[in-house]
CSV table of C-alpha atoms in Angstrom, one decimal:
chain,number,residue,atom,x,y,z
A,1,UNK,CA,128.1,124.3,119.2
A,2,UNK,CA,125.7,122.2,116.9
A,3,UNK,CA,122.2,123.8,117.2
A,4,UNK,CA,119.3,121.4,115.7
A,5,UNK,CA,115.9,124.0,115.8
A,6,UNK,CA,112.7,122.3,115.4
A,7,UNK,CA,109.8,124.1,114.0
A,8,UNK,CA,106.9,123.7,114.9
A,9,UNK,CA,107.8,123.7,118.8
A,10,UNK,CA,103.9,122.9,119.1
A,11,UNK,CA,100.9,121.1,116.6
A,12,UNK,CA,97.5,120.7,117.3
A,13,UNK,CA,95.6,118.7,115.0
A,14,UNK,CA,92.5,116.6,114.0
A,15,UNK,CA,93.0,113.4,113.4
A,16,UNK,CA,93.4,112.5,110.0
A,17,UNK,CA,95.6,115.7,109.0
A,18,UNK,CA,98.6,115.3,107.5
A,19,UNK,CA,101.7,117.3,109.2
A,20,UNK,CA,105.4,117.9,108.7
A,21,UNK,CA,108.1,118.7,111.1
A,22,UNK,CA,111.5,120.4,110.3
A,23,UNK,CA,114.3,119.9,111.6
A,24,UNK,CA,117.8,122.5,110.7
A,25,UNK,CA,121.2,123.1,111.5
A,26,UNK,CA,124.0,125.0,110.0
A,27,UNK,CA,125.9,121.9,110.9
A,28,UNK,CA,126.5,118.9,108.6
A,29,UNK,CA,126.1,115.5,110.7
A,30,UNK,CA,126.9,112.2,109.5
A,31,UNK,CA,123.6,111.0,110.0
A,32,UNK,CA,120.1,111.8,111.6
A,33,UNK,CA,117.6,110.0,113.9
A,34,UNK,CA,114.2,111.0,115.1
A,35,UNK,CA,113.2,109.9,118.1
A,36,UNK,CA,109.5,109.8,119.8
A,37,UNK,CA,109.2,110.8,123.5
A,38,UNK,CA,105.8,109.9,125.4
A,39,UNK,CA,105.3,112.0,129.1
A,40,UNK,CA,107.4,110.1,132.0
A,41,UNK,CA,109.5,107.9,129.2
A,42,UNK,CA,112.9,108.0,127.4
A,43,UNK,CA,112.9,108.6,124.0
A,44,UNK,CA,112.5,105.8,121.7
A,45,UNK,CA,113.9,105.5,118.3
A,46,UNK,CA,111.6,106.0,114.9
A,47,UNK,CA,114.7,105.7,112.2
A,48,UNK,CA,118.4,107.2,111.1
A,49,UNK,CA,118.8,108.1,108.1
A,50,UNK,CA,122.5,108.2,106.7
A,51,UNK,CA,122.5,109.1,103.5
A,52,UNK,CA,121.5,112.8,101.9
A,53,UNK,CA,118.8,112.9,100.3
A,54,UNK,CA,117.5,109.6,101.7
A,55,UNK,CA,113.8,108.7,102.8
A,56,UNK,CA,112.5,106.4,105.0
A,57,UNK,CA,109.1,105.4,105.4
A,58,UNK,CA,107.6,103.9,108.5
A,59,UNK,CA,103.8,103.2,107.7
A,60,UNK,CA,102.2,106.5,107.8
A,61,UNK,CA,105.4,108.5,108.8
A,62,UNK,CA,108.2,109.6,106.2
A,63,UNK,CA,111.3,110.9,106.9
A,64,UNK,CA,113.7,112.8,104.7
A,65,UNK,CA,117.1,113.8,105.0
A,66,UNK,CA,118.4,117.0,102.9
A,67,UNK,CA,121.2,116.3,100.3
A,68,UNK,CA,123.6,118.5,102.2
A,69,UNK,CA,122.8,116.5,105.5
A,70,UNK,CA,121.8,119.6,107.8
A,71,UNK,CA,117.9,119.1,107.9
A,72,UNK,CA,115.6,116.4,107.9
A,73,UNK,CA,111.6,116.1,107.7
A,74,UNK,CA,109.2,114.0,109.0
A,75,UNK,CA,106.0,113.9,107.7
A,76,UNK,CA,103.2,112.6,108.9
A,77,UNK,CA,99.5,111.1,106.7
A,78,UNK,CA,96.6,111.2,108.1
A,79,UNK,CA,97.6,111.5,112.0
A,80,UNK,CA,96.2,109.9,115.0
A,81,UNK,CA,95.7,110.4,118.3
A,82,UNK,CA,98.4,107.5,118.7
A,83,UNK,CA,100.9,109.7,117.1
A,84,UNK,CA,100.5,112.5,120.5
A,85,UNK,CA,103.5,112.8,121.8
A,86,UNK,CA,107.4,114.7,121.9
A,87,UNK,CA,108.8,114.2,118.4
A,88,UNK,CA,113.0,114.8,118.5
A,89,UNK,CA,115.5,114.6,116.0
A,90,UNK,CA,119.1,114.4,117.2
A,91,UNK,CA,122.2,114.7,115.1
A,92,UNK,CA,125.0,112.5,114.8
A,93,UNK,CA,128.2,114.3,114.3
A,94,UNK,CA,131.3,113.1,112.3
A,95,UNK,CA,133.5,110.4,114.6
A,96,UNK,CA,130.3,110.3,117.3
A,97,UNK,CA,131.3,111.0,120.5
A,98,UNK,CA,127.4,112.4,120.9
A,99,UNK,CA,123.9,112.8,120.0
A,100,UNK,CA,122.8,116.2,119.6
A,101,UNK,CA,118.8,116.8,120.2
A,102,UNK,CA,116.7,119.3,118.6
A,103,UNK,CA,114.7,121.5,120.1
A,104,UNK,CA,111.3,119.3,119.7
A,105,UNK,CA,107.8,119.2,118.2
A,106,UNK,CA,104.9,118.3,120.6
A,107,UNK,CA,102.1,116.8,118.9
A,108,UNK,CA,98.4,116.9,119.5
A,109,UNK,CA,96.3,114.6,118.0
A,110,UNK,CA,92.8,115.1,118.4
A,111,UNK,CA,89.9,112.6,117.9
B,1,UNK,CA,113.8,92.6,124.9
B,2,UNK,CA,116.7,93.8,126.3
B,3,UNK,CA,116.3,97.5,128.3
B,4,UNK,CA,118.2,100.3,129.9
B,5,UNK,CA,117.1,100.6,133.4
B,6,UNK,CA,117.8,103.3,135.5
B,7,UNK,CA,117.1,103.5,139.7
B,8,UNK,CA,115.6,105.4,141.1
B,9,UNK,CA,112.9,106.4,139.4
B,10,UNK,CA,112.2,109.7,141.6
B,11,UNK,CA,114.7,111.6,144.0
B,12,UNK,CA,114.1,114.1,146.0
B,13,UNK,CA,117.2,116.1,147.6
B,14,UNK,CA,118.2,118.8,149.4
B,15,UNK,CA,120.6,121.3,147.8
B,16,UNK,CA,124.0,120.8,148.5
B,17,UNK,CA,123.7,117.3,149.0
B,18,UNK,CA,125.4,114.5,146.5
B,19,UNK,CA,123.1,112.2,144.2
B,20,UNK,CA,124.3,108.5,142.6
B,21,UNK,CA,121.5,107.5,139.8
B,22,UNK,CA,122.4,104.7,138.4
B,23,UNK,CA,121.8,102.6,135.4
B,24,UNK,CA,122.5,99.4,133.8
B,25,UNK,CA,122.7,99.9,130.2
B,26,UNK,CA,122.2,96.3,128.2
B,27,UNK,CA,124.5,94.2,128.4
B,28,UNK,CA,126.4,94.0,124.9
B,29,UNK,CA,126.4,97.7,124.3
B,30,UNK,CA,129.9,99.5,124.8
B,31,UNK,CA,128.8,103.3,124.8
B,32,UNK,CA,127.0,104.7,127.7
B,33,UNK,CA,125.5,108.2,127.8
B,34,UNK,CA,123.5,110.5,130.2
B,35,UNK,CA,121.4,113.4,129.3
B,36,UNK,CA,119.1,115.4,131.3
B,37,UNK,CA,116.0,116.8,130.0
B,38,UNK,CA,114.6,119.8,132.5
B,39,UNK,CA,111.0,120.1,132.7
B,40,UNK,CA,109.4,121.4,129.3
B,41,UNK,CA,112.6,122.1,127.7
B,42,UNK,CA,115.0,120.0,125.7
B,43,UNK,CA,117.0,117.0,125.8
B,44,UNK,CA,120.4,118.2,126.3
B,45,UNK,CA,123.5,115.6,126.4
B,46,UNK,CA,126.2,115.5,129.8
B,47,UNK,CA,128.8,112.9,128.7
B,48,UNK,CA,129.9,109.9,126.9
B,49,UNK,CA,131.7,107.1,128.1
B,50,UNK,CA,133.6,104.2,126.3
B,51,UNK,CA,136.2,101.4,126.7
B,52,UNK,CA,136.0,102.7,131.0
B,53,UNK,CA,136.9,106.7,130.6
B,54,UNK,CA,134.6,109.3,129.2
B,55,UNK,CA,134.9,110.1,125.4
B,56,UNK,CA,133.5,113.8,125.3
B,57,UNK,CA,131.6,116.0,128.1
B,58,UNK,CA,129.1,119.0,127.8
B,59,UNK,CA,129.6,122.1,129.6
B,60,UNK,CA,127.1,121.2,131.4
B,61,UNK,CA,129.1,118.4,133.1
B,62,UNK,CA,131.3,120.5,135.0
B,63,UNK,CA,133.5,119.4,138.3
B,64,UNK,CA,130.3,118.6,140.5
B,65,UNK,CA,129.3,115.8,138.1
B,66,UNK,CA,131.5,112.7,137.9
B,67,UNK,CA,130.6,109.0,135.9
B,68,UNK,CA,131.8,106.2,136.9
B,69,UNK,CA,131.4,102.4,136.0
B,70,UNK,CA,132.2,100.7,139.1
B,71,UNK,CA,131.4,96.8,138.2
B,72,UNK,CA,131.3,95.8,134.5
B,73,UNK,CA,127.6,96.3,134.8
B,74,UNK,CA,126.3,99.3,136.7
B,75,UNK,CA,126.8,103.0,135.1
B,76,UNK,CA,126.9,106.2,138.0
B,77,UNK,CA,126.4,109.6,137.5
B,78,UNK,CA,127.1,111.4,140.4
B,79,UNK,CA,126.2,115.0,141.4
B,80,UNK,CA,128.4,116.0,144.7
B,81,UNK,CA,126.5,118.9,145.4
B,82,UNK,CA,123.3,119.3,144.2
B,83,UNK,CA,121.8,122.7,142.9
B,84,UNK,CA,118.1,124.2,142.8
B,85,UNK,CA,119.2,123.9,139.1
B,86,UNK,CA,120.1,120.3,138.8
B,87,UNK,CA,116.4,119.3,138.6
B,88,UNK,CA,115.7,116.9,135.5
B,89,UNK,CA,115.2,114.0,134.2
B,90,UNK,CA,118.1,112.7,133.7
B,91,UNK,CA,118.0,109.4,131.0
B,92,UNK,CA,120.6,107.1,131.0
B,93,UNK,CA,121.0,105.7,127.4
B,94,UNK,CA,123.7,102.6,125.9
B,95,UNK,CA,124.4,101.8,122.4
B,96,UNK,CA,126.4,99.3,120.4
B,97,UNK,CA,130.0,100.1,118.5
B,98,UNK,CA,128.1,100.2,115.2
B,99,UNK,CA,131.0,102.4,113.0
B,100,UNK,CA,128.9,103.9,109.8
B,101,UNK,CA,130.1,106.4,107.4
B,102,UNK,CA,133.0,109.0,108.2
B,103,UNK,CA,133.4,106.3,111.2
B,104,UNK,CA,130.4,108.1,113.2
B,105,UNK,CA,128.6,105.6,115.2
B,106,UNK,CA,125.1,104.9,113.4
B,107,UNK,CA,123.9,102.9,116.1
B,108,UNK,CA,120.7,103.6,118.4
B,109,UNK,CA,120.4,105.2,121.7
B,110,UNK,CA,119.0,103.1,123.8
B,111,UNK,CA,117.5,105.0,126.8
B,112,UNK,CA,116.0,104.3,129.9
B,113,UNK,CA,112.6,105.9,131.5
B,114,UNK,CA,114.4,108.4,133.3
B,115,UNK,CA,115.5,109.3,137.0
B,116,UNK,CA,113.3,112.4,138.2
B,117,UNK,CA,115.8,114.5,140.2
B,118,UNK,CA,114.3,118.1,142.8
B,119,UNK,CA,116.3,119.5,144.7
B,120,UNK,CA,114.8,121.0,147.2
Protein backbone atom coordinates (compact mmCIF):
# COMPACT_ATOMS: atom_id res chain seq x y z
CA UNK A 1 0.00 0.00 0.00
CA UNK A 2 1.38 3.57 -0.86
CA UNK A 3 1.15 5.75 2.21
CA UNK A 4 1.60 9.72 1.39
CA UNK A 5 1.77 11.43 5.32
CA UNK A 6 1.33 15.00 5.43
CA UNK A 7 2.79 16.98 8.15
CA UNK A 8 1.46 19.47 9.43
CA UNK A 9 -2.19 17.77 9.66
CA UNK A 10 -3.19 21.41 10.94
CA UNK A 11 -1.59 25.35 10.52
CA UNK A 12 -2.79 28.33 12.04
CA UNK A 13 -1.29 31.41 10.92
CA UNK A 14 -1.29 35.23 10.47
CA UNK A 15 -1.49 36.47 7.42
CA UNK A 16 1.60 37.31 5.87
CA UNK A 17 3.63 34.15 7.36
CA UNK A 18 5.30 32.11 5.20
CA UNK A 19 4.59 28.23 5.67
CA UNK A 20 5.65 24.85 4.21
CA UNK A 21 3.89 21.60 3.96
CA UNK A 22 5.59 18.10 3.63
CA UNK A 23 4.50 15.61 2.00
CA UNK A 24 6.47 11.62 2.29
CA UNK A 25 6.33 8.25 1.22
CA UNK A 26 8.57 5.34 1.18
CA UNK A 27 7.12 4.93 -2.31
CA UNK A 28 8.64 6.34 -5.49
CA UNK A 29 5.70 7.77 -7.79
CA UNK A 30 6.10 8.91 -11.23
CA UNK A 31 4.90 12.14 -10.52
CA UNK A 32 3.13 14.40 -7.82
CA UNK A 33 0.21 16.85 -7.75
CA UNK A 34 -1.13 18.99 -4.94
CA UNK A 35 -4.40 19.70 -4.91
CA UNK A 36 -6.57 22.47 -2.89
CA UNK A 37 -9.86 21.43 -1.30
CA UNK A 38 -12.28 24.32 0.01
CA UNK A 39 -15.39 22.89 2.61
CA UNK A 40 -18.41 21.28 0.42
CA UNK A 41 -16.01 21.19 -2.91
CA UNK A 42 -13.88 18.60 -4.88
CA UNK A 43 -10.45 19.15 -4.86
CA UNK A 44 -9.05 21.27 -7.50
CA UNK A 45 -5.69 21.03 -8.99
CA UNK A 46 -2.53 23.57 -7.93
CA UNK A 47 0.33 21.68 -10.17
CA UNK A 48 2.23 18.07 -10.98
CA UNK A 49 5.43 17.99 -10.88
CA UNK A 50 7.19 15.09 -12.92
CA UNK A 51 10.57 15.42 -12.65
CA UNK A 52 12.83 14.95 -9.26
CA UNK A 53 14.12 17.62 -8.05
CA UNK A 54 11.72 19.89 -10.02
CA UNK A 55 10.04 23.22 -8.77
CA UNK A 56 7.21 24.91 -9.66
CA UNK A 57 6.06 28.19 -8.78
CA UNK A 58 2.62 29.42 -8.75
CA UNK A 59 2.65 33.19 -7.60
CA UNK A 60 3.27 32.99 -3.96
CA UNK A 61 3.16 29.12 -3.74
CA UNK A 62 6.32 26.84 -4.66
CA UNK A 63 6.31 23.47 -4.95
CA UNK A 64 9.28 21.00 -4.94
CA UNK A 65 9.59 17.52 -5.70
CA UNK A 66 12.59 15.44 -3.99
CA UNK A 67 15.24 13.97 -6.41
CA UNK A 68 14.34 10.51 -5.45
CA UNK A 69 10.53 11.25 -6.17
CA UNK A 70 9.05 10.23 -2.63
CA UNK A 71 8.32 13.74 -1.16
CA UNK A 72 7.30 16.98 -2.21
CA UNK A 73 6.92 20.63 -0.54
CA UNK A 74 4.86 23.31 -0.86
CA UNK A 75 5.73 26.42 0.34
CA UNK A 76 3.90 29.18 0.86
CA UNK A 77 5.17 33.51 1.14
CA UNK A 78 3.44 35.58 2.85
CA UNK A 79 -0.10 33.69 3.23
CA UNK A 80 -3.47 34.92 3.08
CA UNK A 81 -6.66 34.39 4.32
CA UNK A 82 -7.39 33.27 0.58
CA UNK A 83 -5.06 30.56 0.92
CA UNK A 84 -7.61 28.75 4.00
CA UNK A 85 -8.37 25.77 2.99
CA UNK A 86 -7.50 21.53 2.68
CA UNK A 87 -4.14 21.32 0.99
CA UNK A 88 -3.59 17.50 -0.54
CA UNK A 89 -0.90 15.97 -2.40
CA UNK A 90 -1.66 12.76 -4.15
CA UNK A 91 0.75 10.48 -5.84
CA UNK A 92 0.86 9.07 -9.14
CA UNK A 93 2.19 5.63 -9.33
CA UNK A 94 4.14 3.99 -12.26
CA UNK A 95 1.59 2.88 -15.18
CA UNK A 96 -1.44 5.01 -13.23
CA UNK A 97 -4.21 3.12 -12.62
CA UNK A 98 -4.76 5.66 -9.45
CA UNK A 99 -4.19 8.75 -7.50
CA UNK A 100 -3.04 8.18 -4.15
CA UNK A 101 -4.02 11.20 -1.50
CA UNK A 102 -2.06 12.20 1.40
CA UNK A 103 -3.19 12.57 4.58
CA UNK A 104 -3.78 16.54 4.31
CA UNK A 105 -2.82 19.94 5.66
CA UNK A 106 -5.72 22.33 6.77
CA UNK A 107 -4.78 25.82 6.63
CA UNK A 108 -5.80 28.77 8.70
CA UNK A 109 -5.14 31.99 7.48
CA UNK A 110 -5.85 34.71 9.80
CA UNK A 111 -6.37 38.40 9.01
CA UNK B 1 -15.28 25.52 -18.87
CA UNK B 2 -16.00 22.21 -19.02
CA UNK B 3 -16.99 20.35 -15.38
CA UNK B 4 -17.59 17.08 -13.62
CA UNK B 5 -21.02 17.08 -12.25
CA UNK B 6 -22.19 14.74 -9.97
CA UNK B 7 -26.30 14.21 -8.74
CA UNK B 8 -27.33 14.33 -6.13
CA UNK B 9 -25.73 16.54 -4.29
CA UNK B 10 -27.13 15.13 -0.70
CA UNK B 11 -28.67 11.57 0.06
CA UNK B 12 -30.00 10.41 2.75
CA UNK B 13 -30.62 6.50 3.14
CA UNK B 14 -31.53 3.96 5.27
CA UNK B 15 -29.03 1.18 5.92
CA UNK B 16 -29.45 -1.70 3.89
CA UNK B 17 -30.80 0.04 1.15
CA UNK B 18 -29.01 0.46 -2.44
CA UNK B 19 -27.63 4.00 -3.63
CA UNK B 20 -26.88 5.10 -7.66
CA UNK B 21 -24.81 8.59 -7.60
CA UNK B 22 -24.12 9.48 -10.63
CA UNK B 23 -21.88 11.64 -12.60
CA UNK B 24 -20.99 12.86 -15.90
CA UNK B 25 -17.46 13.26 -16.21
CA UNK B 26 -16.45 15.83 -19.32
CA UNK B 27 -16.98 14.76 -22.24
CA UNK B 28 -13.39 14.09 -23.91
CA UNK B 29 -11.91 12.49 -20.85
CA UNK B 30 -11.50 8.59 -21.02
CA UNK B 31 -10.60 7.82 -17.29
CA UNK B 32 -13.28 7.99 -14.72
CA UNK B 33 -12.66 7.64 -10.99
CA UNK B 34 -14.60 7.71 -7.58
CA UNK B 35 -13.27 8.44 -4.18
CA UNK B 36 -14.91 9.01 -1.01
CA UNK B 37 -13.70 11.31 1.55
CA UNK B 38 -15.52 10.55 5.20
CA UNK B 39 -16.10 13.41 7.28
CA UNK B 40 -12.67 14.99 8.54
CA UNK B 41 -10.52 12.26 7.34
CA UNK B 42 -8.87 11.66 3.99
CA UNK B 43 -9.54 11.36 0.48
CA UNK B 44 -9.32 7.80 -0.14
CA UNK B 45 -9.65 6.26 -3.93
CA UNK B 46 -12.57 3.20 -4.81
CA UNK B 47 -11.86 2.47 -8.47
CA UNK B 48 -10.82 3.30 -11.80
CA UNK B 49 -12.49 2.75 -14.90
CA UNK B 50 -11.28 2.93 -18.67
CA UNK B 51 -12.01 1.88 -22.24
CA UNK B 52 -15.83 0.42 -20.41
CA UNK B 53 -14.32 -2.05 -17.51
CA UNK B 54 -12.61 -1.06 -14.31
CA UNK B 55 -8.68 -0.76 -14.41
CA UNK B 56 -7.84 -1.22 -10.61
CA UNK B 57 -10.19 -1.23 -7.31
CA UNK B 58 -9.38 -0.46 -3.57
CA UNK B 59 -10.27 -2.70 -0.92
CA UNK B 60 -12.53 -0.59 -0.11
CA UNK B 61 -14.65 -1.33 -3.21
CA UNK B 62 -15.68 -4.69 -2.21
CA UNK B 63 -18.88 -6.87 -3.72
CA UNK B 64 -21.56 -4.17 -2.46
CA UNK B 65 -20.08 -1.51 -4.73
CA UNK B 66 -20.46 -1.89 -8.47
CA UNK B 67 -19.57 1.03 -11.45
CA UNK B 68 -21.07 1.05 -14.37
CA UNK B 69 -21.27 3.41 -17.49
CA UNK B 70 -24.62 2.71 -18.87
CA UNK B 71 -24.87 5.43 -21.91
CA UNK B 72 -21.53 6.81 -23.33
CA UNK B 73 -22.15 9.68 -20.92
CA UNK B 74 -23.34 8.97 -17.43
CA UNK B 75 -20.84 7.19 -14.83
CA UNK B 76 -22.77 5.00 -11.71
CA UNK B 77 -21.49 3.99 -8.57
CA UNK B 78 -23.75 1.90 -6.98
CA UNK B 79 -23.84 0.76 -3.27
CA UNK B 80 -26.47 -2.40 -2.99
CA UNK B 81 -26.67 -2.25 0.56
CA UNK B 82 -25.77 0.64 2.29
CA UNK B 83 -23.89 0.59 5.67
CA UNK B 84 -23.80 3.14 8.86
CA UNK B 85 -20.17 3.19 7.43
CA UNK B 86 -20.76 4.11 3.82
CA UNK B 87 -21.22 7.81 4.76
CA UNK B 88 -18.94 10.22 2.61
CA UNK B 89 -18.58 12.31 0.18
CA UNK B 90 -18.07 10.56 -2.42
CA UNK B 91 -16.29 12.77 -5.59
CA UNK B 92 -16.60 11.54 -8.88
CA UNK B 93 -13.48 12.73 -10.92
CA UNK B 94 -12.46 12.24 -15.10
CA UNK B 95 -9.29 12.78 -16.72
CA UNK B 96 -7.73 12.70 -20.22
CA UNK B 97 -5.23 9.69 -21.56
CA UNK B 98 -2.28 11.99 -21.11
CA UNK B 99 0.74 9.05 -21.08
CA UNK B 100 3.96 10.90 -19.24
CA UNK B 101 6.99 9.29 -18.10
CA UNK B 102 7.28 5.44 -17.26
CA UNK B 103 3.78 5.65 -19.20
CA UNK B 104 1.92 6.89 -15.82
CA UNK B 105 -0.85 9.16 -16.77
CA UNK B 106 0.27 12.82 -15.87
CA UNK B 107 -3.02 14.21 -16.57
CA UNK B 108 -5.37 16.03 -13.95
CA UNK B 109 -8.16 14.82 -11.97
CA UNK B 110 -10.92 16.52 -12.66
CA UNK B 111 -13.48 16.23 -9.84
CA UNK B 112 -16.85 17.09 -9.08
CA UNK B 113 -18.33 18.90 -5.79
CA UNK B 114 -19.27 15.79 -4.31
CA UNK B 115 -22.44 13.59 -3.51
CA UNK B 116 -23.00 13.72 0.47
CA UNK B 117 -24.11 10.16 1.36
CA UNK B 118 -25.91 9.23 5.53
CA UNK B 119 -27.01 6.36 6.05
CA UNK B 120 -29.26 6.43 8.48
Amino acid sequence: TQLLEQSPQFLSIQEGENLTVYCNSSSVFSSLQWYRQEPGEGPVLLVTVVTGGEVKKLKRLTFQFGDARKDSSLHITAAQPGDTGLYLCAGVNTGFQKLVFGTGTRLLVSP
Amino acid sequence: EPEVTQTPSHQVTQMGQEVILRCVPISNHLYFYWYRQILGQKVEFLVSFYNNEISEKSEIFDDQFSVERPDGSNFTLKIRSTKLEDSAMYFCASSEALRGRFGANTGELFFGEGSRLTVL
